[in-house]
Amino acid sequence: MPKISIIVPVYKVERCIERCVRSLFEQTLDDIEYIFVDDASPDKSISIIKSVLLEYPNRKNSVKFVKHLTNRGLSSARNSGLEIATGDFLAHCDSDDWVDREMYEILYKKAIENHSDLVYSDLFLVLKDATIKYESVKYSSDKVKLLCRYIASKWTSLVNLLVHSSVYKNNNLKCPVHICYCEDFWLSVRLFYYAQRITKVNNGFYFYDQTNETSIMHNLEKWYGDDLKCYIETIEFFTREGCVGLYEKELSWRVLNAFHFDMFRPERHNEIMGIYPTCHKYILSNPFYIKRQKQLMWLLTHHCRWVVLLFIYTRKLLGRKDVA
């Protein structure tokens, strides 16, 4: 049984897949299982992986390929990898990103040293003109406080987590195939919730490439509403677990953030009023809103919709588009 299984979905990444796989094959940790899931990629991505693999004969017997006959999406590809993974710990890597060659050895050693079933680290955001270190949530031994911080944080991704396989298996956790945006939040929050012992490594190892224009992050309009669906299902999850009150404020901030632009769309106002009205009492404390947004959302939810409508129509008359 390998120490770690790394699951890599592959779809239309021939431009950058070589960089990714070299960073994975050059890991200082030897005992790694690599699972590449071909999500019916129409380009040469898989051929490139196999070609690069020839240069790393020591990795040949550690690589598995899974092929989808039709394109099923990121979550489905990750789930196909989870189904055949045999590692003690599981990790996800997106095929347009890359990692530091010591990443998985450091995270694995930290997990063993601390008897942790979830280890997380900082990461780097790769922009067109700069690479910026993003510090993940500050660690706390208080599990509730840590999860509150995580729910309220800007970046909640699977790619900087190393999680013991038992956390997935014992709680029947998989990626949500019905959500294409915020699916990482959906699963990572549950992983944090079920993990018994969590450790943070205060260093960045994962390079999250935001320059790829085919990435879902550049096509969010296509997946409009997925974030709200994710947050409502997470609220329902905590409700079933009997602890939703512990995370109410942070979950409310998330719901409000999903309404980020909807307050400027009159046809969406009824939905704002009807979906999880508990969030209304957290408008003024919401860190995702700027001052003007807080004011308008508060007016909208406190029987002053006419003021919001007047603001919207005035901006339109002036030809302003920067209503957010």
PDB file of N, CA, C and O in Angstrom, residues 240-287:
ATOM      1  N   ARG A 240     -28.190  18.611   9.873  1.00  0.00           N
ATOM      2  CA  ARG A 240     -28.332  17.174  10.146  1.00  0.00           C
ATOM      3  C   ARG A 240     -27.374  16.716  11.234  1.00  0.00           C
ATOM      4  O   ARG A 240     -27.682  15.816  12.016  1.00  0.00           O
ATOM      5  N   GLU A 241     -26.181  17.330  11.266  1.00  0.00           N
ATOM      6  CA  GLU A 241     -25.191  16.980  12.280  1.00  0.00           C
ATOM      7  C   GLU A 241     -25.509  17.593  13.633  1.00  0.00           C
ATOM      8  O   GLU A 241     -24.849  17.291  14.632  1.00  0.00           O
ATOM      9  N   GLY A 242     -26.517  18.463  13.680  1.00  0.00           N
ATOM     10  CA  GLY A 242     -26.954  19.058  14.936  1.00  0.00           C
ATOM     11  C   GLY A 242     -26.061  20.169  15.463  1.00  0.00           C
ATOM     12  O   GLY A 242     -26.064  20.448  16.666  1.00  0.00           O
ATOM     13  N   CYS A 243     -25.284  20.810  14.578  1.00  0.00           N
ATOM     14  CA  CYS A 243     -24.346  21.825  15.051  1.00  0.00           C
ATOM     15  C   CYS A 243     -24.327  23.069  14.182  1.00  0.00           C
ATOM     16  O   CYS A 243     -23.354  23.831  14.197  1.00  0.00           O
ATOM     17  N   VAL A 244     -25.387  23.314  13.412  1.00  0.00           N
ATOM     18  CA  VAL A 244     -25.385  24.433  12.487  1.00  0.00           C
ATOM     19  C   VAL A 244     -25.211  25.765  13.203  1.00  0.00           C
ATOM     20  O   VAL A 244     -24.617  26.715  12.659  1.00  0.00           O
ATOM     21  N   GLY A 245     -25.687  25.856  14.453  1.00  0.00           N
ATOM     22  CA  GLY A 245     -25.569  27.107  15.197  1.00  0.00           C
ATOM     23  C   GLY A 245     -24.128  27.527  15.439  1.00  0.00           C
ATOM     24  O   GLY A 245     -23.835  28.723  15.550  1.00  0.00           O
ATOM     25  N   LEU A 246     -23.230  26.554  15.511  1.00  0.00           N
ATOM     26  CA  LEU A 246     -21.820  26.865  15.762  1.00  0.00           C
ATOM     27  C   LEU A 246     -21.178  27.605  14.591  1.00  0.00           C
ATOM     28  O   LEU A 246     -20.192  28.328  14.767  1.00  0.00           O
ATOM     29  N   TYR A 247     -21.737  27.405  13.388  1.00  0.00           N
ATOM     30  CA  TYR A 247     -21.142  27.960  12.178  1.00  0.00           C
ATOM     31  C   TYR A 247     -22.088  28.923  11.456  1.00  0.00           C
ATOM     32  O   TYR A 247     -21.839  29.289  10.311  1.00  0.00           O
ATOM     33  N   GLU A 248     -23.130  29.340  12.148  1.00  0.00           N
ATOM     34  CA  GLU A 248     -24.190  30.132  11.517  1.00  0.00           C
ATOM     35  C   GLU A 248     -23.678  31.436  10.906  1.00  0.00           C
ATOM     36  O   GLU A 248     -24.010  31.778   9.764  1.00  0.00           O
ATOM     37  N   LYS A 249     -22.865  32.166  11.642  1.00  0.00           N
ATOM     38  CA  LYS A 249     -22.397  33.465  11.154  1.00  0.00           C
ATOM     39  C   LYS A 249     -21.566  33.304   9.880  1.00  0.00           C
ATOM     40  O   LYS A 249     -21.813  33.992   8.875  1.00  0.00           O
ATOM     41  N   GLU A 250     -20.595  32.385   9.901  1.00  0.00           N
ATOM     42  CA  GLU A 250     -19.710  32.211   8.765  1.00  0.00           C
ATOM     43  C   GLU A 250     -20.459  31.665   7.541  1.00  0.00           C
ATOM     44  O   GLU A 250     -20.204  32.075   6.406  1.00  0.00           O
ATOM     45  N   LEU A 251     -21.397  30.740   7.776  1.00  0.00           N
ATOM     46  CA  LEU A 251     -22.201  30.225   6.675  1.00  0.00           C
ATOM     47  C   LEU A 251     -23.101  31.322   6.103  1.00  0.00           C
ATOM     48  O   LEU A 251     -23.337  31.381   4.891  1.00  0.00           O
ATOM     49  N   SER A 252     -23.579  32.205   6.963  1.00  0.00           N
ATOM     50  CA  SER A 252     -24.397  33.335   6.505  1.00  0.00           C
ATOM     51  C   SER A 252     -23.584  34.264   5.621  1.00  0.00           C
ATOM     52  O   SER A 252     -24.079  34.769   4.603  1.00  0.00           O
ATOM     53  N   TRP A 253     -22.348  34.489   5.991  1.00  0.00           N
ATOM     54  CA  TRP A 253     -21.481  35.321   5.142  1.00  0.00           C
ATOM     55  C   TRP A 253     -21.334  34.709   3.761  1.00  0.00           C
ATOM     56  O   TRP A 253     -21.323  35.417   2.743  1.00  0.00           O
ATOM     57  N   ARG A 254     -21.209  33.389   3.720  1.00  0.00           N
ATOM     58  CA  ARG A 254     -21.071  32.704   2.436  1.00  0.00           C
ATOM     59  C   ARG A 254     -22.335  32.878   1.578  1.00  0.00           C
ATOM     60  O   ARG A 254     -22.257  33.143   0.377  1.00  0.00           O
ATOM     61  N   VAL A 255     -23.493  32.704   2.180  1.00  0.00           N
ATOM     62  CA  VAL A 255     -24.750  32.868   1.442  1.00  0.00           C
ATOM     63  C   VAL A 255     -24.866  34.294   0.921  1.00  0.00           C
ATOM     64  O   VAL A 255     -25.229  34.526  -0.241  1.00  0.00           O
ATOM     65  N   LEU A 256     -24.538  35.257   1.769  1.00  0.00           N
ATOM     66  CA  LEU A 256     -24.583  36.657   1.344  1.00  0.00           C
ATOM     67  C   LEU A 256     -23.633  36.911   0.176  1.00  0.00           C
ATOM     68  O   LEU A 256     -23.948  37.660  -0.752  1.00  0.00           O
ATOM     69  N   ASN A 257     -22.476  36.265   0.229  1.00  0.00           N
ATOM     70  CA  ASN A 257     -21.512  36.444  -0.858  1.00  0.00           C
ATOM     71  C   ASN A 257     -22.047  35.878  -2.172  1.00  0.00           C
ATOM     72  O   ASN A 257     -21.750  36.395  -3.250  1.00  0.00           O
ATOM     73  N   ALA A 258     -22.849  34.831  -2.086  1.00  0.00           N
ATOM     74  CA  ALA A 258     -23.459  34.266  -3.292  1.00  0.00           C
ATOM     75  C   ALA A 258     -24.457  35.242  -3.919  1.00  0.00           C
ATOM     76  O   ALA A 258     -24.728  35.171  -5.124  1.00  0.00           O
ATOM     77  N   PHE A 259     -24.989  36.157  -3.098  1.00  0.00           N
ATOM     78  CA  PHE A 259     -25.904  37.187  -3.588  1.00  0.00           C
ATOM     79  C   PHE A 259     -25.166  38.466  -3.974  1.00  0.00           C
ATOM     80  O   PHE A 259     -25.774  39.536  -4.098  1.00  0.00           O
ATOM     81  N   HIS A 260     -23.853  38.343  -4.157  1.00  0.00           N
ATOM     82  CA  HIS A 260     -22.963  39.475  -4.394  1.00  0.00           C
ATOM     83  C   HIS A 260     -23.501  40.450  -5.446  1.00  0.00           C
ATOM     84  O   HIS A 260     -23.536  41.663  -5.245  1.00  0.00           O
ATOM     85  N   PHE A 261     -23.934  39.919  -6.578  1.00  0.00           N
ATOM     86  CA  PHE A 261     -24.448  40.757  -7.655  1.00  0.00           C
ATOM     87  C   PHE A 261     -25.973  40.791  -7.695  1.00  0.00           C
ATOM     88  O   PHE A 261     -26.558  41.664  -8.330  1.00  0.00           O
ATOM     89  N   ASP A 262     -26.612  39.842  -7.044  1.00  0.00           N
ATOM     90  CA  ASP A 262     -28.062  39.726  -7.152  1.00  0.00           C
ATOM     91  C   ASP A 262     -28.814  40.888  -6.524  1.00  0.00           C
ATOM     92  O   ASP A 262     -29.960  41.153  -6.889  1.00  0.00           O
ATOM     93  N   MET A 263     -28.183  41.569  -5.572  1.00  0.00           N
ATOM     94  CA  MET A 263     -28.868  42.720  -4.977  1.00  0.00           C
ATOM     95  C   MET A 263     -29.090  43.816  -6.013  1.00  0.00           C
ATOM     96  O   MET A 263     -29.947  44.674  -5.852  1.00  0.00           O
ATOM     97  N   PHE A 264     -28.318  43.770  -7.116  1.00  0.00           N
ATOM     98  CA  PHE A 264     -28.453  44.763  -8.183  1.00  0.00           C
ATOM     99  C   PHE A 264     -29.338  44.257  -9.323  1.00  0.00           C
ATOM    100  O   PHE A 264     -29.429  44.885 -10.374  1.00  0.00           O
ATOM    101  N   ARG A 265     -29.974  43.114  -9.108  1.00  0.00           N
ATOM    102  CA  ARG A 265     -30.871  42.528 -10.101  1.00  0.00           C
ATOM    103  C   ARG A 265     -32.254  42.400  -9.477  1.00  0.00           C
ATOM    104  O   ARG A 265     -32.524  41.455  -8.735  1.00  0.00           O
ATOM    105  N   PRO A 266     -33.156  43.333  -9.771  1.00  0.00           N
ATOM    106  CA  PRO A 266     -34.475  43.332  -9.128  1.00  0.00           C
ATOM    107  C   PRO A 266     -35.221  42.009  -9.236  1.00  0.00           C
ATOM    108  O   PRO A 266     -35.948  41.626  -8.305  1.00  0.00           O
ATOM    109  N   GLU A 267     -35.023  41.285 -10.334  1.00  0.00           N
ATOM    110  CA  GLU A 267     -35.728  40.011 -10.501  1.00  0.00           C
ATOM    111  C   GLU A 267     -35.251  38.942  -9.523  1.00  0.00           C
ATOM    112  O   GLU A 267     -35.897  37.896  -9.379  1.00  0.00           O
ATOM    113  N   ARG A 268     -34.141  39.200  -8.845  1.00  0.00           N
ATOM    114  CA  ARG A 268     -33.600  38.229  -7.888  1.00  0.00           C
ATOM    115  C   ARG A 268     -33.920  38.589  -6.438  1.00  0.00           C
ATOM    116  O   ARG A 268     -33.562  37.856  -5.521  1.00  0.00           O
ATOM    117  N   HIS A 269     -34.575  39.685  -6.230  1.00  0.00           N
ATOM    118  CA  HIS A 269     -34.807  40.150  -4.858  1.00  0.00           C
ATOM    119  C   HIS A 269     -35.673  39.208  -4.035  1.00  0.00           C
ATOM    120  O   HIS A 269     -35.446  39.029  -2.834  1.00  0.00           O
ATOM    121  N   ASN A 270     -36.666  38.599  -4.656  1.00  0.00           N
ATOM    122  CA  ASN A 270     -37.514  37.665  -3.912  1.00  0.00           C
ATOM    123  C   ASN A 270     -36.716  36.460  -3.415  1.00  0.00           C
ATOM    124  O   ASN A 270     -36.947  35.959  -2.311  1.00  0.00           O
ATOM    125  N   GLU A 271     -35.765  36.021  -4.220  1.00  0.00           N
ATOM    126  CA  GLU A 271     -34.925  34.899  -3.812  1.00  0.00           C
ATOM    127  C   GLU A 271     -34.031  35.289  -2.638  1.00  0.00           C
ATOM    128  O   GLU A 271     -33.850  34.513  -1.697  1.00  0.00           O
ATOM    129  N   ILE A 272     -33.489  36.504  -2.695  1.00  0.00           N
ATOM    130  CA  ILE A 272     -32.665  36.983  -1.582  1.00  0.00           C
ATOM    131  C   ILE A 272     -33.468  36.985  -0.287  1.00  0.00           C
ATOM    132  O   ILE A 272     -32.970  36.590   0.773  1.00  0.00           O
ATOM    133  N   MET A 273     -34.691  37.410  -0.382  1.00  0.00           N
ATOM    134  CA  MET A 273     -35.540  37.504   0.813  1.00  0.00           C
ATOM    135  C   MET A 273     -35.961  36.128   1.332  1.00  0.00           C
ATOM    136  O   MET A 273     -36.145  35.940   2.533  1.00  0.00           O
ATOM    137  N   GLY A 274     -36.090  35.152   0.414  1.00  0.00           N
ATOM    138  CA  GLY A 274     -36.658  33.871   0.812  1.00  0.00           C
ATOM    139  C   GLY A 274     -35.665  32.789   1.169  1.00  0.00           C
ATOM    140  O   GLY A 274     -35.987  31.859   1.917  1.00  0.00           O
ATOM    141  N   ILE A 275     -34.428  32.884   0.648  1.00  0.00           N
ATOM    142  CA  ILE A 275     -33.439  31.828   0.889  1.00  0.00           C
ATOM    143  C   ILE A 275     -32.612  32.152   2.121  1.00  0.00           C
ATOM    144  O   ILE A 275     -31.896  33.148   2.163  1.00  0.00           O
ATOM    145  N   TYR A 276     -32.695  31.319   3.101  1.00  0.00           N
ATOM    146  CA  TYR A 276     -31.931  31.421   4.338  1.00  0.00           C
ATOM    147  C   TYR A 276     -31.953  32.853   4.909  1.00  0.00           C
ATOM    148  O   TYR A 276     -30.911  33.516   5.007  1.00  0.00           O
ATOM    149  N   PRO A 277     -33.118  33.347   5.292  1.00  0.00           N
ATOM    150  CA  PRO A 277     -33.218  34.707   5.843  1.00  0.00           C
ATOM    151  C   PRO A 277     -32.409  34.915   7.122  1.00  0.00           C
ATOM    152  O   PRO A 277     -32.170  36.060   7.518  1.00  0.00           O
ATOM    153  N   THR A 278     -31.963  33.831   7.740  1.00  0.00           N
ATOM    154  CA  THR A 278     -31.099  33.950   8.919  1.00  0.00           C
ATOM    155  C   THR A 278     -29.871  34.799   8.620  1.00  0.00           C
ATOM    156  O   THR A 278     -29.349  35.504   9.494  1.00  0.00           O
ATOM    157  N   CYS A 279     -29.419  34.756   7.371  1.00  0.00           N
ATOM    158  CA  CYS A 279     -28.191  35.470   7.016  1.00  0.00           C
ATOM    159  C   CYS A 279     -28.340  36.982   7.089  1.00  0.00           C
ATOM    160  O   CYS A 279     -27.344  37.708   7.161  1.00  0.00           O
ATOM    161  N   HIS A 280     -29.571  37.486   7.100  1.00  0.00           N
ATOM    162  CA  HIS A 280     -29.788  38.929   7.061  1.00  0.00           C
ATOM    163  C   HIS A 280     -29.213  39.641   8.283  1.00  0.00           C
ATOM    164  O   HIS A 280     -28.788  40.795   8.191  1.00  0.00           O
ATOM    165  N   LYS A 281     -29.176  38.971   9.401  1.00  0.00           N
ATOM    166  CA  LYS A 281     -28.674  39.631  10.603  1.00  0.00           C
ATOM    167  C   LYS A 281     -27.150  39.732  10.640  1.00  0.00           C
ATOM    168  O   LYS A 281     -26.587  40.345  11.548  1.00  0.00           O
ATOM    169  N   TYR A 282     -26.502  39.136   9.645  1.00  0.00           N
ATOM    170  CA  TYR A 282     -25.040  39.182   9.590  1.00  0.00           C
ATOM    171  C   TYR A 282     -24.532  40.061   8.441  1.00  0.00           C
ATOM    172  O   TYR A 282     -23.345  40.012   8.104  1.00  0.00           O
ATOM    173  N   ILE A 283     -25.406  40.851   7.860  1.00  0.00           N
ATOM    174  CA  ILE A 283     -25.031  41.679   6.709  1.00  0.00           C
ATOM    175  C   ILE A 283     -23.927  42.667   7.067  1.00  0.00           C
ATOM    176  O   ILE A 283     -22.915  42.783   6.366  1.00  0.00           O
ATOM    177  N   LEU A 284     -24.099  43.379   8.161  1.00  0.00           N
ATOM    178  CA  LEU A 284     -23.152  44.445   8.486  1.00  0.00           C
ATOM    179  C   LEU A 284     -21.786  43.922   8.919  1.00  0.00           C
ATOM    180  O   LEU A 284     -20.793  44.655   8.852  1.00  0.00           O
ATOM    181  N   SER A 285     -21.727  42.669   9.342  1.00  0.00           N
ATOM    182  CA  SER A 285     -20.436  42.090   9.748  1.00  0.00           C
ATOM    183  C   SER A 285     -19.777  41.295   8.630  1.00  0.00           C
ATOM    184  O   SER A 285     -18.680  40.772   8.795  1.00  0.00           O
ATOM    185  N   ASN A 286     -20.427  41.222   7.464  1.00  0.00           N
ATOM    186  CA  ASN A 286     -19.962  40.380   6.368  1.00  0.00           C
ATOM    187  C   ASN A 286     -18.644  40.898   5.787  1.00  0.00           C
ATOM    188  O   ASN A 286     -18.600  41.978   5.191  1.00  0.00           O
ATOM    189  N   PRO A 287     -17.553  40.143   5.903  1.00  0.00           N
ATOM    190  CA  PRO A 287     -16.247  40.597   5.400  1.00  0.00           C
ATOM    191  C   PRO A 287     -16.132  40.554   3.880  1.00  0.00           C
ATOM    192  O   PRO A 287     -15.196  41.116   3.312  1.00  0.00           O
TER     193      PRO A 287
END
